[in-house]
Coordinates of C-alpha atoms in Angstrom, one line a residue:
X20 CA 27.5 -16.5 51.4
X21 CA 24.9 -16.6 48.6
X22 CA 22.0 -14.1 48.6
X23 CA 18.6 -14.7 47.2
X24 CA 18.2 -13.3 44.0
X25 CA 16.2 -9.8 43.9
X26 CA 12.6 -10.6 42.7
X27 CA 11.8 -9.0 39.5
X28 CA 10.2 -5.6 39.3
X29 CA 6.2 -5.7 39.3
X30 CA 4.7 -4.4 36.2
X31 CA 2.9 -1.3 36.7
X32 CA -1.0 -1.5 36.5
X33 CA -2.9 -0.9 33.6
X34 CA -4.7 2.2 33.3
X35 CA -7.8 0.9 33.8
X36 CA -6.9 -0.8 36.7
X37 CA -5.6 2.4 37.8
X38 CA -8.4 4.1 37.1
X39 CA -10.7 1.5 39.3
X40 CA -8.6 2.1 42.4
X41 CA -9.2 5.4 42.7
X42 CA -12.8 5.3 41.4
X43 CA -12.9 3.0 44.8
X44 CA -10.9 5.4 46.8
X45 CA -13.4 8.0 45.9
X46 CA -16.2 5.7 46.7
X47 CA -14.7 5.1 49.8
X48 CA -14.1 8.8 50.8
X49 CA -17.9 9.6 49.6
X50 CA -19.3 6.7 51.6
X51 CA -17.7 7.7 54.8
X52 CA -18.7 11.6 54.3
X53 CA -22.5 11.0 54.1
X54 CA -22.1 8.6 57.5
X55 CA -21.4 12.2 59.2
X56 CA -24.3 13.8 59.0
X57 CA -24.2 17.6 61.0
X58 CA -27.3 16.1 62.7
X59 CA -24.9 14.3 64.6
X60 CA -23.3 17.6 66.3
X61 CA -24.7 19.1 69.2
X62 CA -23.3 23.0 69.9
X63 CA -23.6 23.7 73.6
X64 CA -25.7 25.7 75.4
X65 CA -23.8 27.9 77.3
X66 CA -20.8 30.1 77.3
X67 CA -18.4 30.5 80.0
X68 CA -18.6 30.1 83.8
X69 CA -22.4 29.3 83.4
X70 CA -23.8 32.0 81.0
X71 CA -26.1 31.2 79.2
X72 CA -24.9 32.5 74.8
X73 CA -26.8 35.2 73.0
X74 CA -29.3 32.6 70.8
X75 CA -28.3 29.7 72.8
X76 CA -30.4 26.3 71.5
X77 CA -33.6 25.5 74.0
X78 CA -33.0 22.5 75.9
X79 CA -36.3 21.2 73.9
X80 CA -34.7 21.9 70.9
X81 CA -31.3 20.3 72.4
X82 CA -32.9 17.0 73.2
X83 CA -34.5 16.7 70.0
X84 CA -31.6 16.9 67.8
X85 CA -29.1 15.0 69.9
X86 CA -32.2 12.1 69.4
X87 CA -31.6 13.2 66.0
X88 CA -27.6 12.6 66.1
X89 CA -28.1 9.0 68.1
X90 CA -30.7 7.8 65.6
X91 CA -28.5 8.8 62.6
X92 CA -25.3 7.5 64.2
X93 CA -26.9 4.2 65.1
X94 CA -28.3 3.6 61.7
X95 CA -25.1 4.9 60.0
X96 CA -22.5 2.7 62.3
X97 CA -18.6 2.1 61.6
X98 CA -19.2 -1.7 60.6
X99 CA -21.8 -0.9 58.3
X100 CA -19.9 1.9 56.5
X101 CA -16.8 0.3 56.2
X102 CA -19.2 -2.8 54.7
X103 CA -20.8 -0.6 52.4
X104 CA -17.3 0.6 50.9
X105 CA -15.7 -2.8 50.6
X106 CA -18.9 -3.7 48.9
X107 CA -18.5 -1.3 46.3
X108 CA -14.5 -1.8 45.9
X109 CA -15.9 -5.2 44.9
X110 CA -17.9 -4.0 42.5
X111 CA -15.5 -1.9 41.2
X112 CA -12.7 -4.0 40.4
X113 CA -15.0 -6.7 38.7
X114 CA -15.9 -3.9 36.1
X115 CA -12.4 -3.4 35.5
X116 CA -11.6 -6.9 35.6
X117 CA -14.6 -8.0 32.9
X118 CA -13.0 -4.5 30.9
X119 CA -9.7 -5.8 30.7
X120 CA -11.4 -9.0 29.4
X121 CA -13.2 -7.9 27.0
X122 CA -10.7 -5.5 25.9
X123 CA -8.4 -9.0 25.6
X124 CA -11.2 -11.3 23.4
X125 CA -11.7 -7.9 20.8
X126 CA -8.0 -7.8 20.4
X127 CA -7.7 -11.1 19.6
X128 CA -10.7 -11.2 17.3
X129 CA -9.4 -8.6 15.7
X130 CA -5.8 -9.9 15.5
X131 CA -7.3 -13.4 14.1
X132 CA -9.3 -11.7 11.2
X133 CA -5.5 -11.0 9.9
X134 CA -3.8 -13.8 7.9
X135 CA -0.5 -14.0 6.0
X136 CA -0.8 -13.9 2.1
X137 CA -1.1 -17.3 0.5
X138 CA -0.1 -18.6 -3.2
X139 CA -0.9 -21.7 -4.7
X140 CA 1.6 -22.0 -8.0
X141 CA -0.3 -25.3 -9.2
X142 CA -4.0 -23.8 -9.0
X143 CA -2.8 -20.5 -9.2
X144 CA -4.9 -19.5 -6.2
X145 CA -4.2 -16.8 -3.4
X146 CA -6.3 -15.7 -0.5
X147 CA -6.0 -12.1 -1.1
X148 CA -7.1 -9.8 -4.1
X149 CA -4.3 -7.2 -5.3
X150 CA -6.9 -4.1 -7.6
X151 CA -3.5 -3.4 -9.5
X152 CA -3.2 -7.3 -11.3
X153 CA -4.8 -6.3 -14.3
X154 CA -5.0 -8.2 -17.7
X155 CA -6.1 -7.1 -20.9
X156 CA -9.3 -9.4 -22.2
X157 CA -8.2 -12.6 -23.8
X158 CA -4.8 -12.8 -22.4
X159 CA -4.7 -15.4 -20.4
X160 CA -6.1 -18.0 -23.2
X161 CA -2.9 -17.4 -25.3
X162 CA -0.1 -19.3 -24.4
X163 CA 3.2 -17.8 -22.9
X164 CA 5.3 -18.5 -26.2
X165 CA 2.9 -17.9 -28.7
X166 CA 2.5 -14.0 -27.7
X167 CA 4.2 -11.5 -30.0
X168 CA 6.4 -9.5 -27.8
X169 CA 7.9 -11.9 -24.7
X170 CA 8.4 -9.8 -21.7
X171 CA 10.8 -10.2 -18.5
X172 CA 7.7 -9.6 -16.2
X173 CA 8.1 -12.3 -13.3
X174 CA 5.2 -12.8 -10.4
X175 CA 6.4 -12.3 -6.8
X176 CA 3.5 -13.6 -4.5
X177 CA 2.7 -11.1 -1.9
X178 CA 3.4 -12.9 1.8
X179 CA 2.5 -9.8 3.9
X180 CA -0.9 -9.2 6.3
X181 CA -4.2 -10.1 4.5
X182 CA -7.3 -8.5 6.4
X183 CA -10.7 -9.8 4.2
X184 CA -8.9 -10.7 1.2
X185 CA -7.5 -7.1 1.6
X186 CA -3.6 -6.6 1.9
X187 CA -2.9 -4.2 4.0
X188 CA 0.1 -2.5 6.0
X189 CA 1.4 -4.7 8.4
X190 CA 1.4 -3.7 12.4
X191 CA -2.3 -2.3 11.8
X192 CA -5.3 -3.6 13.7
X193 CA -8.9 -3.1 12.2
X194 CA -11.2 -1.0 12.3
X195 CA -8.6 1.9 12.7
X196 CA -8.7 4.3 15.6
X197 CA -10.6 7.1 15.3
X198 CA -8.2 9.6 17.3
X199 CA -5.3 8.6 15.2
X200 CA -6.9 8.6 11.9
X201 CA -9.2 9.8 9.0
X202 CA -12.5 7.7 8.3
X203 CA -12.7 5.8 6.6
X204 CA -11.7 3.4 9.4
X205 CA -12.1 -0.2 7.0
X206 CA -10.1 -0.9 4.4
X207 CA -12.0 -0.9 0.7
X208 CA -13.6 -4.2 -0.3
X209 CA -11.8 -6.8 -2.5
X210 CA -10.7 -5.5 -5.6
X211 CA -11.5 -2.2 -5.2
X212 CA -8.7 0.7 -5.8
X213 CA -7.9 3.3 -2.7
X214 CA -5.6 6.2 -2.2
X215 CA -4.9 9.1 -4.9
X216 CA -8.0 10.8 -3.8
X217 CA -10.3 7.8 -4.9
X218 CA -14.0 7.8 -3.4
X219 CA -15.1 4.3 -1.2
X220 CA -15.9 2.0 -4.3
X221 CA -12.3 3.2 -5.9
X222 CA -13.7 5.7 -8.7
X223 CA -13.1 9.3 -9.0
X224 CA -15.9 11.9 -8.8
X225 CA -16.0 15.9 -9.5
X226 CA -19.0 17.9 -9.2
X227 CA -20.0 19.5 -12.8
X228 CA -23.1 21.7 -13.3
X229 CA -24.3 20.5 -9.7
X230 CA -24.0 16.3 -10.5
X231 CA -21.5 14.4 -9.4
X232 CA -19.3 13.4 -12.4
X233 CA -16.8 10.5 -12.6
X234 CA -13.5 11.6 -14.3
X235 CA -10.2 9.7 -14.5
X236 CA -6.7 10.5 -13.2
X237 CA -3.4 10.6 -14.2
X238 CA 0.3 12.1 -13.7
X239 CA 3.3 12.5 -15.7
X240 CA 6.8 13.9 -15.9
X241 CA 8.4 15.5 -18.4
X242 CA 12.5 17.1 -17.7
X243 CA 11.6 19.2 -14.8
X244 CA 7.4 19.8 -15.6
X245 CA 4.6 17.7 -14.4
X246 CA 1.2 17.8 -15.2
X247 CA -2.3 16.1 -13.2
X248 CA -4.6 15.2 -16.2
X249 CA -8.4 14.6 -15.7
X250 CA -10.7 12.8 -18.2
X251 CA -14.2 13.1 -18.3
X252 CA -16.6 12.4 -20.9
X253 CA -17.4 15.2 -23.2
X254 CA -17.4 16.6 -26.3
X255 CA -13.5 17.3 -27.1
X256 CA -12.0 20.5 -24.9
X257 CA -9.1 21.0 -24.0
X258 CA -8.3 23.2 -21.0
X259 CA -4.6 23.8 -19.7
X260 CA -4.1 25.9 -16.5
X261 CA -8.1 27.3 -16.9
X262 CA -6.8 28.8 -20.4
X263 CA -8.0 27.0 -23.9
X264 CA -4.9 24.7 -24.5
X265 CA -4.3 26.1 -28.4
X266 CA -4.1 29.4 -26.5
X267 CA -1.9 28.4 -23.8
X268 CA 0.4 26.8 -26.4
X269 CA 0.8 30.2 -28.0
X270 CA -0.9 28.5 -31.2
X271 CA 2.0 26.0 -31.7
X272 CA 0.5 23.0 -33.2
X273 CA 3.5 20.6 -32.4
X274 CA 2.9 21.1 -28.9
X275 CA -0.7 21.2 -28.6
X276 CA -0.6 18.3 -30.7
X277 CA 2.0 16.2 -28.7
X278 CA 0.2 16.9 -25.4
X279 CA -3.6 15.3 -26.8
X280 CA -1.7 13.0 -28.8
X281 CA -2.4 9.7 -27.5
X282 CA -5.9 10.2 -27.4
X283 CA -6.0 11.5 -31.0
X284 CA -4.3 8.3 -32.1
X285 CA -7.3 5.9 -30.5
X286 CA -10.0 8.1 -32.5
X287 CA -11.0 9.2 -29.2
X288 CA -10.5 12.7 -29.5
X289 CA -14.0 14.5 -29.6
X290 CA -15.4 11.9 -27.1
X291 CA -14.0 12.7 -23.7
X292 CA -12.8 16.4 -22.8
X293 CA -9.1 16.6 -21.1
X294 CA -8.7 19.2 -18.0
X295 CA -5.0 19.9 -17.0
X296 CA -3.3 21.2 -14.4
X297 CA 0.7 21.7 -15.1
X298 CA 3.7 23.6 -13.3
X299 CA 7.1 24.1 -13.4
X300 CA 9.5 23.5 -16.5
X301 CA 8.6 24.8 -20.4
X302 CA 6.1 24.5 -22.6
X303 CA 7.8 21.7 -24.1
X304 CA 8.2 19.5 -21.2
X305 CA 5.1 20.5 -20.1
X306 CA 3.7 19.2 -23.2
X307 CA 5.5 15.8 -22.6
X308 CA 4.2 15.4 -19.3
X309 CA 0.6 16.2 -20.5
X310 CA 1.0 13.2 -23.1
X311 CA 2.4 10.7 -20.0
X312 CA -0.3 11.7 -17.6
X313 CA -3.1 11.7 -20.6
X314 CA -2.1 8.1 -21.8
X315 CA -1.9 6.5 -18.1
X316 CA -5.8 8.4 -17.3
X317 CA -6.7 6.4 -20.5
X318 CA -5.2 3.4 -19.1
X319 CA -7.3 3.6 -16.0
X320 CA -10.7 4.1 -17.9
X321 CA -10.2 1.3 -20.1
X322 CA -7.6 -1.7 -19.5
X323 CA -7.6 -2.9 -23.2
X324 CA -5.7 0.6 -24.3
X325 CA -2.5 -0.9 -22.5
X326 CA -1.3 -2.6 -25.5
X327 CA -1.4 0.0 -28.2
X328 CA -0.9 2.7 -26.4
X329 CA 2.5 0.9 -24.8
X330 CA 3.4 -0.2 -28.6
X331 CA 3.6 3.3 -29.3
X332 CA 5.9 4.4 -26.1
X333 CA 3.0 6.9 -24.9
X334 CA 3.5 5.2 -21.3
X335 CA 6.9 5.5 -21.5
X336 CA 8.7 8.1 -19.2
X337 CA 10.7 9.8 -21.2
X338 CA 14.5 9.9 -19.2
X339 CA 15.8 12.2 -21.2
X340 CA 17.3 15.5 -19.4
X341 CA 19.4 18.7 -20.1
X342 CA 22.9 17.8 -18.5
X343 CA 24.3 20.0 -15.7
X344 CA 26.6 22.4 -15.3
X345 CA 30.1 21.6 -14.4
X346 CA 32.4 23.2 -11.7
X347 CA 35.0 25.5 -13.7
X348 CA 33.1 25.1 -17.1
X349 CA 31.3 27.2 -19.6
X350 CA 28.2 24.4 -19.6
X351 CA 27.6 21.1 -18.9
X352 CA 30.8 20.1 -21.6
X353 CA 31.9 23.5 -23.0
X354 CA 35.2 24.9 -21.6
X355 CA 37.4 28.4 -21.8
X356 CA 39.3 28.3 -24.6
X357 CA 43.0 27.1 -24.3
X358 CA 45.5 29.7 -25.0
X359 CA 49.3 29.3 -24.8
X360 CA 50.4 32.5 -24.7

């Protein structure tokens, strides 16, 4: 014989619907707990075989509270209690219900202010703003085959989540919640630079003699050194580790020299004063990575550098790296000497 199939399990409440049942079953409990009143209790009068107790209650006394207790019971009957708490279940659950609602129409406000990213090749139009597209001023009116060095950059559109012309990380809903995360809860606004420390409208600021200073980041990598460069407008010093950089280079010009290099080719030199902070390798790769980090913090004050200082490979990362050591070898290629005999 054929059986039914089993019904499907019943999902489990939400919390808030949990949460409303027993705010009703509490209700409930308190509603019936002030209908008993100890008005309503009468202790007797006497103790055994018809003597009377030590303090026994007058029977003027008696008769007025158990007037007392039938007042109170009549006006707080069994109908009108159990009224009184089904009244307030009511209540109760229509909260919860209009919470859950409400709850429902945020989330999909929320879920409708994101859109997928959009390209149009013909008008070269997209519904999002990416910071990080930079050009260099009057690039765009020279044509493609007329520019002097032809590159093998190719534009992929971005298709991911677009929250106000924002791209953002996909599975995230807006604003963010403020038990999982850090304020600021909104994204920046369009074309406007987050992350690496940056400040709300995507600059970078240090505090210098009491005012807030802007300044201008950037990191580089040198064999195994790397060095965090800051560039604020000054009058040309140099500071390495909190030590004068000629002094910290053990008054080597070649290295001082290679480290400020990029900004001494632009003229630039005496205009904006460079603060380092470097670890790990020499001071030769640490003098690399100063040049890397120093050419892409003058890339991020001013977009027009690109050229020139790409021309001259000061935005290049330079690959190069001391081989290792190999198993059963001297050095990296050196072996024991061979001996027949």
């Amino acid at each position: 014989p054929t059986h039914p199939a089993p019904a499907p399990p019943q999902p489990a409440p939400p919390e808030g619907g949990r949460l409303a049942m027993k705010g009703v079953a509490a209700m409930a409990f308190l509603a019936g707990a002030a209908a008993f009143t100890p008005s309503a209790f009468v202790l007797p009068s006497t103790g055994g075989r018809g003597a009377p107790l030590d303090g026994a209650i007058s029977p003027a006394t008696q008769r007025a509270s158990m007037g007392q207790g039938e007042r109170g019971a009549e006006g707080r009957t069994l109908p009108a209690m159990t009224g009184a708490a089904a009244a307030m279940a009511v209540a109760l659950l229509g909260a919860a219900r209009r919470q859950r609602r409400g709850a429902r129409k945020v989330e999909s406000s929320r879920q409708a202010e994101i859109v997928q990213g959009e390209y149009d090749p013909e008008t070269r139009t997209k519904n999002y703003v990416n910071p990080w597209e930079q050009r260099v001023e009057g690039d765009d009116e020279i044509p493609k085959d007329q520019k002097p060095v032809k590159t093998g950059f190719k534009f992929h559109p971005y298709t991911g989540p677009v929250y106000k012309k924002v791209p953002v990380v996909e599975g995230l809903s807006f604003p963010l919640d403020p038990e999982m995360y850090y304020p600021p809860l909104e994204p920046p606004e369009p074309g406007v630079k987050w992350g690496d420390g940056r400040s709300p409208d995507g600059n970078w600021y240090m505090e210098v003699d009491g005012k807030e200073t802007q300044y201008w980041q950037g990191v580089g990598k040198r064999k195994t050194a790397c060095a965090i460069v800051r560039l604020v407008k000054g009058s040309g010093q140099f500071v390495v580790n909190g030590r004068d950089a000629i002094d910290y280079f053990n008054s080597y010009p070649i290295w001082w020299l290679k480290a400020c290099e990029p900004l001494a080719a632009l003229s630039q030199k005496n205009k904006f004063d460079i603060i380092v902070k470097t670890f790990g390798g020499g001071i030769s790769g640490q003098a690399g990575a100063i040049r890397l980090a120093l050419a892409r913090a003058m890339q991020e004050h001013d977009y027009n550098w690109r050229p020139l200082l790409k021309k001259a490979k000061y935005l290049t990362r330079d690959w190069r790296m001391v081989e290792p050591k190999k198993h059963g070898r001297v050095k990296a290629r050196k072996k024991t000497p061979y001996h027949k005999r």
